[in-house]
């Protein structure tokens, strides 16, 4: 069996790592990196830390408008597929790389397998929502992390090839957490005390591309009265400069993006996590850390249902209030994301239906 895996962004590198390990034990994997995340801090370090083989193809697309970026990825992936003629094209999540890989494969009549299928925020203004919906509708195998995702697909008339396998992020956290504890020195570098700081991430387009939302969030972060650390995404830094926004809170450490093991250690030892990232919401859940999400909705509805995650939008008052008061009793939380063996189930299914 030959599989072409298409990745391009930091969350996809993390998800692909456990599947790649399982896949390469007895199948051939061709790894295509679109270049969506292209600098060392957002790309290269993940391949090194997660022990992912170097990409067989690097398309080098880089940052562009959605249409231009997706179009160039589509053409680049199509060329690879025509050359490699795989049995499957494997895509992850909801980025432009996901959609480009799925469209290129489906137009060449190569079956698509979508890992993290069935997620829905029900906000079609989000590019990620469009990407995930369109990808699901051209996929032959849909690997769902939860029962909720299966129900979303069923509501859209998708029942063939749907499998609830658990969440590959659970696989990644299970495999890498001890490694992070042994190797990461990020807490010592930043002089952070365990369970005595807030971890923040901020990059979602709905926040960074809206000056009023970004201004409100930055104002809230500048008002925090507890220690906090923010690995700043390049897009967020660019937008803040464009809008004339700055961080001026002495208790807030703004640092460059960090590698996966450093991020995992920061997450695991934070008192709370404040984020707009889907992946970080889920990692917070898996690590038993209360999560405050700066969005109006989430595709990870299970985390809200379990009361480990609270949605605050971009409202300054709500952000500050939840940072101060939001608490979670994790003894009452159900393990809804599987048992850490999703990757093996995905590979078994690809062999069975290949």
Short mmCIF file of C-alpha atoms in Angstrom, two decimals:
data_model
loop_
_atom_site.label_atom_id
_atom_site.label_comp_id
_atom_site.label_asym_id
_atom_site.label_seq_id
_atom_site.Cartn_x
_atom_site.Cartn_y
_atom_site.Cartn_z
CA UNK A 1 0.00 0.00 0.00
CA UNK A 2 1.25 3.46 -0.93
CA UNK A 3 -0.13 6.54 0.86
CA UNK A 4 0.54 10.19 0.08
CA UNK A 5 0.16 12.29 3.22
CA UNK A 6 -0.43 16.02 2.74
CA UNK A 7 0.45 18.37 5.60
CA UNK A 8 1.29 22.04 5.82
CA UNK A 9 0.58 23.51 9.25
CA UNK A 10 1.80 22.97 12.79
CA UNK A 11 -1.30 21.08 14.07
CA UNK A 12 -1.06 18.69 11.15
CA UNK A 13 2.56 17.81 11.91
CA UNK A 14 1.49 16.82 15.43
CA UNK A 15 -1.44 14.70 14.19
CA UNK A 16 0.57 13.08 11.41
CA UNK A 17 3.40 11.91 13.68
CA UNK A 18 1.64 8.92 15.35
CA UNK A 19 -0.11 7.88 12.12
CA UNK A 20 3.17 8.05 10.21
CA UNK A 21 4.87 5.83 12.80
CA UNK A 22 2.13 3.23 12.44
CA UNK A 23 1.88 3.55 8.68
CA UNK A 24 5.58 3.13 7.96
CA UNK A 25 5.82 -0.16 9.82
CA UNK A 26 4.47 -2.04 6.78
CA UNK A 27 3.35 0.49 4.12
CA UNK A 28 5.00 3.15 1.98
CA UNK A 29 4.26 6.76 2.90
CA UNK A 30 5.12 9.74 0.70
CA UNK A 31 5.05 12.94 2.76
CA UNK A 32 4.12 16.21 1.04
CA UNK A 33 4.66 19.50 2.91
CA UNK A 34 2.79 22.34 1.21
CA UNK A 35 4.78 25.03 3.01
CA UNK A 36 1.72 26.67 4.63
CA UNK A 37 3.77 26.99 7.82
CA UNK A 38 7.22 27.60 6.48
CA UNK A 39 9.58 29.16 9.02
CA UNK A 40 11.80 27.13 11.33
CA UNK A 41 9.81 27.85 14.51
CA UNK A 42 6.50 26.83 12.95
CA UNK A 43 7.70 23.92 10.81
CA UNK A 44 11.22 22.45 10.94
CA UNK A 45 11.38 22.07 14.71
CA UNK A 46 8.28 19.86 14.67
CA UNK A 47 9.76 17.37 12.21
CA UNK A 48 12.85 17.12 14.41
CA UNK A 49 11.10 16.82 17.79
CA UNK A 50 8.29 14.53 16.65
CA UNK A 51 10.69 12.29 14.73
CA UNK A 52 8.72 12.70 11.52
CA UNK A 53 10.67 11.75 8.37
CA UNK A 54 11.69 14.72 6.26
CA UNK A 55 9.13 15.52 3.54
CA UNK A 56 9.60 13.79 0.22
CA UNK A 57 8.19 16.90 -1.45
CA UNK A 58 8.21 20.47 -0.13
CA UNK A 59 6.00 22.72 -2.26
CA UNK A 60 7.15 25.96 -0.60
CA UNK A 61 3.82 27.76 -1.15
CA UNK A 62 4.09 30.08 1.87
CA UNK A 63 1.68 32.78 3.01
CA UNK A 64 -0.82 34.12 0.46
CA UNK A 65 -4.51 34.94 0.21
CA UNK A 66 -6.80 31.95 0.69
CA UNK A 67 -7.58 31.61 -3.01
CA UNK A 68 -4.01 32.02 -4.23
CA UNK A 69 -2.59 29.73 -1.56
CA UNK A 70 -5.15 26.96 -2.07
CA UNK A 71 -4.84 27.19 -5.85
CA UNK A 72 -1.05 26.86 -5.83
CA UNK A 73 -1.28 23.97 -3.37
CA UNK A 74 -3.86 22.24 -5.56
CA UNK A 75 -1.59 22.45 -8.61
CA UNK A 76 1.48 21.33 -6.65
CA UNK A 77 -0.22 18.35 -4.99
CA UNK A 78 -1.79 17.29 -8.29
CA UNK A 79 1.66 17.08 -9.89
CA UNK A 80 2.93 14.89 -7.03
CA UNK A 81 -0.08 12.58 -7.23
CA UNK A 82 0.25 12.13 -10.97
CA UNK A 83 3.84 11.06 -10.42
CA UNK A 84 3.35 8.85 -7.36
CA UNK A 85 -0.04 7.22 -8.15
CA UNK A 86 -0.85 6.32 -4.52
CA UNK A 87 -3.59 4.05 -3.22
CA UNK A 88 -4.73 6.72 -0.74
CA UNK A 89 -4.30 10.43 -0.08
CA UNK A 90 -4.34 11.15 3.65
CA UNK A 91 -5.26 14.64 4.87
CA UNK A 92 -5.66 16.11 8.34
CA UNK A 93 -7.88 18.72 9.94
CA UNK A 94 -9.18 21.85 8.29
CA UNK A 95 -6.48 24.00 6.70
CA UNK A 96 -6.02 25.11 3.10
CA UNK A 97 -3.52 22.26 2.78
CA UNK A 98 -6.29 19.83 3.78
CA UNK A 99 -8.68 21.08 1.13
CA UNK A 100 -6.04 21.29 -1.60
CA UNK A 101 -4.93 17.71 -0.97
CA UNK A 102 -8.49 16.42 -0.95
CA UNK A 103 -9.52 18.26 -4.11
CA UNK A 104 -6.40 17.27 -6.04
CA UNK A 105 -6.93 13.60 -5.14
CA UNK A 106 -10.66 13.53 -5.83
CA UNK A 107 -10.23 15.10 -9.28
CA UNK A 108 -7.70 12.36 -10.11
CA UNK A 109 -10.09 9.68 -8.71
CA UNK A 110 -7.69 8.76 -5.92
CA UNK A 111 -9.56 7.94 -2.67
CA UNK A 112 -9.21 10.47 0.14
CA UNK A 113 -8.95 9.60 3.83
CA UNK A 114 -9.71 12.49 6.19
CA UNK A 115 -8.37 12.36 9.74
CA UNK A 116 -10.43 14.50 12.15
CA UNK A 117 -13.55 14.27 10.01
CA UNK A 118 -16.97 15.46 11.12
CA UNK A 119 -15.98 18.49 13.18
CA UNK A 120 -18.33 21.43 12.88
CA UNK A 121 -18.41 24.93 14.37
CA UNK A 122 -21.46 25.81 12.20
CA UNK A 123 -19.85 29.14 11.34
CA UNK A 124 -19.41 29.25 7.56
CA UNK A 125 -17.53 32.54 7.82
CA UNK A 126 -14.57 30.60 9.17
CA UNK A 127 -12.29 29.35 6.37
CA UNK A 128 -11.57 26.28 8.50
CA UNK A 129 -15.27 25.35 8.53
CA UNK A 130 -15.50 25.53 4.75
CA UNK A 131 -12.33 23.46 4.41
CA UNK A 132 -13.52 20.70 6.72
CA UNK A 133 -17.03 20.49 5.25
CA UNK A 134 -15.80 20.34 1.64
CA UNK A 135 -13.10 17.80 2.52
CA UNK A 136 -15.58 15.52 4.25
CA UNK A 137 -17.86 15.53 1.21
CA UNK A 138 -15.12 14.28 -1.15
CA UNK A 139 -13.58 11.74 1.23
CA UNK A 140 -13.97 7.97 0.97
CA UNK A 141 -12.79 7.25 4.51
CA UNK A 142 -13.75 9.62 7.31
CA UNK A 143 -11.93 9.06 10.59
CA UNK A 144 -13.90 10.73 13.37
CA UNK A 145 -12.44 11.54 16.78
CA UNK A 146 -15.77 11.43 18.65
CA UNK A 147 -19.36 10.25 18.44
CA UNK A 148 -20.42 13.89 18.03
CA UNK A 149 -18.42 14.08 14.80
CA UNK A 150 -20.12 10.91 13.52
CA UNK A 151 -23.53 12.48 14.18
CA UNK A 152 -22.57 15.66 12.33
CA UNK A 153 -21.70 13.63 9.23
CA UNK A 154 -24.89 11.61 9.47
CA UNK A 155 -26.91 14.84 9.57
CA UNK A 156 -25.28 15.80 6.25
CA UNK A 157 -26.08 12.42 4.69
CA UNK A 158 -22.56 10.99 5.04
CA UNK A 159 -22.64 7.46 6.47
CA UNK A 160 -20.45 5.32 4.18
CA UNK A 161 -16.81 5.02 5.19
CA UNK A 162 -17.36 6.75 8.54
CA UNK A 163 -15.35 5.37 11.46
CA UNK A 164 -15.04 6.58 15.03
CA UNK A 165 -11.40 5.82 15.79
CA UNK A 166 -10.60 8.21 18.63
CA UNK A 167 -8.41 11.26 18.45
CA UNK A 168 -4.84 11.15 17.12
CA UNK A 169 -4.02 14.11 19.38
CA UNK A 170 -4.56 11.73 22.30
CA UNK A 171 -1.99 9.44 20.70
CA UNK A 172 0.45 12.34 20.34
CA UNK A 173 0.03 13.62 23.89
CA UNK A 174 0.33 10.13 25.35
CA UNK A 175 3.52 9.43 23.38
CA UNK A 176 5.23 12.79 23.86
CA UNK A 177 4.33 14.02 27.36
CA UNK A 178 7.04 12.13 29.18
CA UNK A 179 9.54 13.16 26.51
CA UNK A 180 8.57 16.80 27.11
CA UNK A 181 9.09 16.41 30.86
CA UNK A 182 12.55 14.97 30.28
CA UNK A 183 13.81 17.26 27.53
CA UNK A 184 12.07 20.64 27.75
CA UNK A 185 13.64 23.39 29.88
CA UNK A 186 11.13 26.07 28.87
CA UNK A 187 9.82 26.70 32.40
CA UNK A 188 13.33 27.30 33.68
CA UNK A 189 14.20 29.51 30.70
CA UNK A 190 11.17 31.71 31.32
CA UNK A 191 11.38 31.55 35.15
CA UNK A 192 7.85 30.14 35.40
CA UNK A 193 6.51 28.31 38.43
CA UNK A 194 4.38 25.22 37.86
CA UNK A 195 0.62 25.91 38.12
CA UNK A 196 1.32 29.60 38.69
CA UNK A 197 1.01 31.09 35.21
CA UNK A 198 -1.46 31.46 32.37
CA UNK A 199 -0.56 30.12 28.91
CA UNK A 200 -1.97 32.12 26.00
CA UNK A 201 -2.16 31.46 22.25
CA UNK A 202 -3.72 33.83 19.73
CA UNK A 203 -3.75 33.33 15.97
CA UNK A 204 -7.26 32.60 14.62
CA UNK A 205 -8.22 34.75 11.63
CA UNK A 206 -11.56 35.72 13.16
CA UNK A 207 -9.57 37.48 15.90
CA UNK A 208 -6.43 38.69 14.13
CA UNK A 209 -8.20 39.99 10.99
CA UNK A 210 -10.77 41.98 12.96
CA UNK A 211 -9.15 45.12 14.46
CA UNK A 212 -11.85 45.59 17.09
CA UNK A 213 -11.68 41.99 18.32
CA UNK A 214 -7.89 41.99 18.39
CA UNK A 215 -7.80 45.32 20.22
CA UNK A 216 -10.23 44.00 22.84
CA UNK A 217 -8.19 40.84 23.39
CA UNK A 218 -4.89 42.72 23.59
CA UNK A 219 -6.45 45.13 26.08
CA UNK A 220 -7.59 42.19 28.22
CA UNK A 221 -4.13 40.63 28.14
CA UNK A 222 -2.58 43.94 29.11
CA UNK A 223 -4.88 43.98 32.15
CA UNK A 224 -3.94 40.54 33.50
CA UNK A 225 -2.74 40.59 37.09
CA UNK A 226 -1.13 37.12 37.12
CA UNK A 227 2.00 35.83 35.35
CA UNK A 228 1.34 34.80 31.76
CA UNK A 229 3.28 33.67 28.71
CA UNK A 230 2.29 34.14 25.06
CA UNK A 231 4.21 32.42 22.24
CA UNK A 232 3.32 34.93 19.54
CA UNK A 233 2.23 33.65 16.13
CA UNK A 234 3.86 35.52 13.21
CA UNK A 235 0.46 36.45 11.75
CA UNK A 236 -0.67 37.95 15.04
CA UNK A 237 2.54 39.95 15.35
CA UNK A 238 2.04 41.29 11.80
CA UNK A 239 -1.58 42.27 12.44
CA UNK A 240 -0.75 43.97 15.73
CA UNK A 241 1.88 46.06 13.99
CA UNK A 242 -0.59 46.88 11.21
CA UNK A 243 -3.24 48.02 13.72
CA UNK A 244 -0.80 49.84 15.99
CA UNK A 245 -1.36 47.50 18.95
CA UNK A 246 1.29 46.64 21.56
CA UNK A 247 1.64 44.57 24.70
CA UNK A 248 2.52 46.61 27.78
CA UNK A 249 1.87 44.25 30.69
CA UNK A 250 5.05 43.50 32.71
CA UNK A 251 3.48 40.23 33.94
CA UNK A 252 3.01 39.01 30.35
CA UNK A 253 6.01 37.39 28.66
CA UNK A 254 5.67 37.53 24.87
CA UNK A 255 8.03 35.02 23.27
CA UNK A 256 8.70 33.56 19.84
CA UNK A 257 6.77 30.43 18.80
CA UNK A 258 7.98 27.35 20.66
CA UNK A 259 8.46 23.73 19.61
CA UNK A 260 5.96 20.99 20.37
CA UNK A 261 7.74 19.57 23.42
CA UNK A 262 8.13 23.04 24.94
CA UNK A 263 4.47 23.78 24.19
CA UNK A 264 3.37 20.51 25.75
CA UNK A 265 5.30 21.26 28.93
CA UNK A 266 3.89 24.81 29.05
CA UNK A 267 0.37 23.43 28.64
CA UNK A 268 0.76 20.64 31.19
CA UNK A 269 1.99 22.99 33.94
CA UNK A 270 -0.23 26.05 33.38
CA UNK A 271 -2.91 27.02 35.87
CA UNK A 272 -5.22 27.87 32.96
CA UNK A 273 -4.97 28.13 29.18
CA UNK A 274 -6.39 31.04 27.19
CA UNK A 275 -6.56 30.31 23.47
CA UNK A 276 -8.37 30.53 20.14
CA UNK A 277 -6.74 27.34 18.81
CA UNK A 278 -8.76 24.18 18.27
CA UNK A 279 -5.80 21.93 18.95
CA UNK A 280 -4.81 23.72 22.15
CA UNK A 281 -8.40 23.47 23.45
CA UNK A 282 -8.22 19.72 23.03
CA UNK A 283 -4.73 19.39 24.50
CA UNK A 284 -5.91 21.36 27.53
CA UNK A 285 -8.72 18.83 27.96
CA UNK A 286 -6.34 15.87 27.63
CA UNK A 287 -3.92 17.42 30.15
CA UNK A 288 -6.65 18.35 32.69
CA UNK A 289 -6.06 22.11 32.38
CA UNK A 290 -9.01 24.56 32.46
CA UNK A 291 -9.39 26.26 29.07
CA UNK A 292 -10.78 29.69 28.24
CA UNK A 293 -11.50 30.00 24.52
CA UNK A 294 -11.51 33.38 22.80
CA UNK A 295 -14.06 32.39 20.18
CA UNK A 296 -17.82 32.58 19.85
CA UNK A 297 -18.13 28.87 19.04
CA UNK A 298 -15.96 25.78 18.93
CA UNK A 299 -15.82 22.58 16.89
CA UNK A 300 -14.73 20.78 20.09
CA UNK A 301 -18.17 20.98 21.68
CA UNK A 302 -17.39 18.01 23.94
CA UNK A 303 -14.98 20.18 25.94
CA UNK A 304 -17.72 22.75 26.59
CA UNK A 305 -20.28 20.04 27.38
CA UNK A 306 -17.85 18.57 29.93
CA UNK A 307 -17.41 22.06 31.43
CA UNK A 308 -13.62 22.04 31.03
CA UNK A 309 -13.73 24.80 28.42
CA UNK A 310 -15.63 28.09 28.40
CA UNK A 311 -16.25 30.37 25.40
CA UNK A 312 -15.65 34.08 26.02
CA UNK A 313 -15.40 35.52 22.49
CA UNK A 314 -13.29 38.66 22.38
CA UNK A 315 -15.02 40.38 25.29
CA UNK A 316 -12.44 42.01 27.59
CA UNK A 317 -14.59 41.82 30.70
CA UNK A 318 -15.44 38.13 30.21
CA UNK A 319 -11.82 37.21 29.49
CA UNK A 320 -10.57 38.85 32.69
CA UNK A 321 -13.44 37.49 34.79
CA UNK A 322 -12.89 33.90 33.60
CA UNK A 323 -9.13 34.10 34.10
CA UNK A 324 -9.84 35.00 37.70
CA UNK A 325 -12.73 32.65 38.48
CA UNK A 326 -13.09 29.72 36.04
CA UNK A 327 -12.50 26.39 37.82
CA UNK A 328 -12.87 22.77 36.69
CA UNK A 329 -13.40 19.54 38.64
CA UNK A 330 -11.64 17.05 36.35
CA UNK A 331 -12.74 14.11 38.51
CA UNK A 332 -16.18 14.53 36.89
CA UNK A 333 -14.89 14.58 33.31
CA UNK A 334 -15.46 11.69 30.88
CA UNK A 335 -12.60 10.58 28.53
CA UNK A 336 -14.39 11.36 25.26
CA UNK A 337 -11.37 11.41 22.92
CA UNK A 338 -10.40 7.74 22.94
CA UNK A 339 -7.63 5.61 24.35
CA UNK A 340 -4.52 6.76 22.49
CA UNK A 341 -4.66 4.07 19.77
CA UNK A 342 -6.38 6.02 16.98
CA UNK A 343 -3.39 5.86 14.62
CA UNK A 344 -3.32 2.06 14.57
CA UNK A 345 -7.07 1.93 13.87
CA UNK A 346 -6.67 4.38 10.96
CA UNK A 347 -3.89 2.33 9.37
CA UNK A 348 -5.80 -0.94 9.86
CA UNK A 349 -8.80 0.54 8.06
CA UNK A 350 -6.69 1.84 5.17
CA UNK A 351 -5.24 -1.65 4.68
CA UNK A 352 -8.68 -3.23 4.87
CA UNK A 353 -10.26 -0.90 2.31
CA UNK A 354 -7.19 -0.21 0.16
#
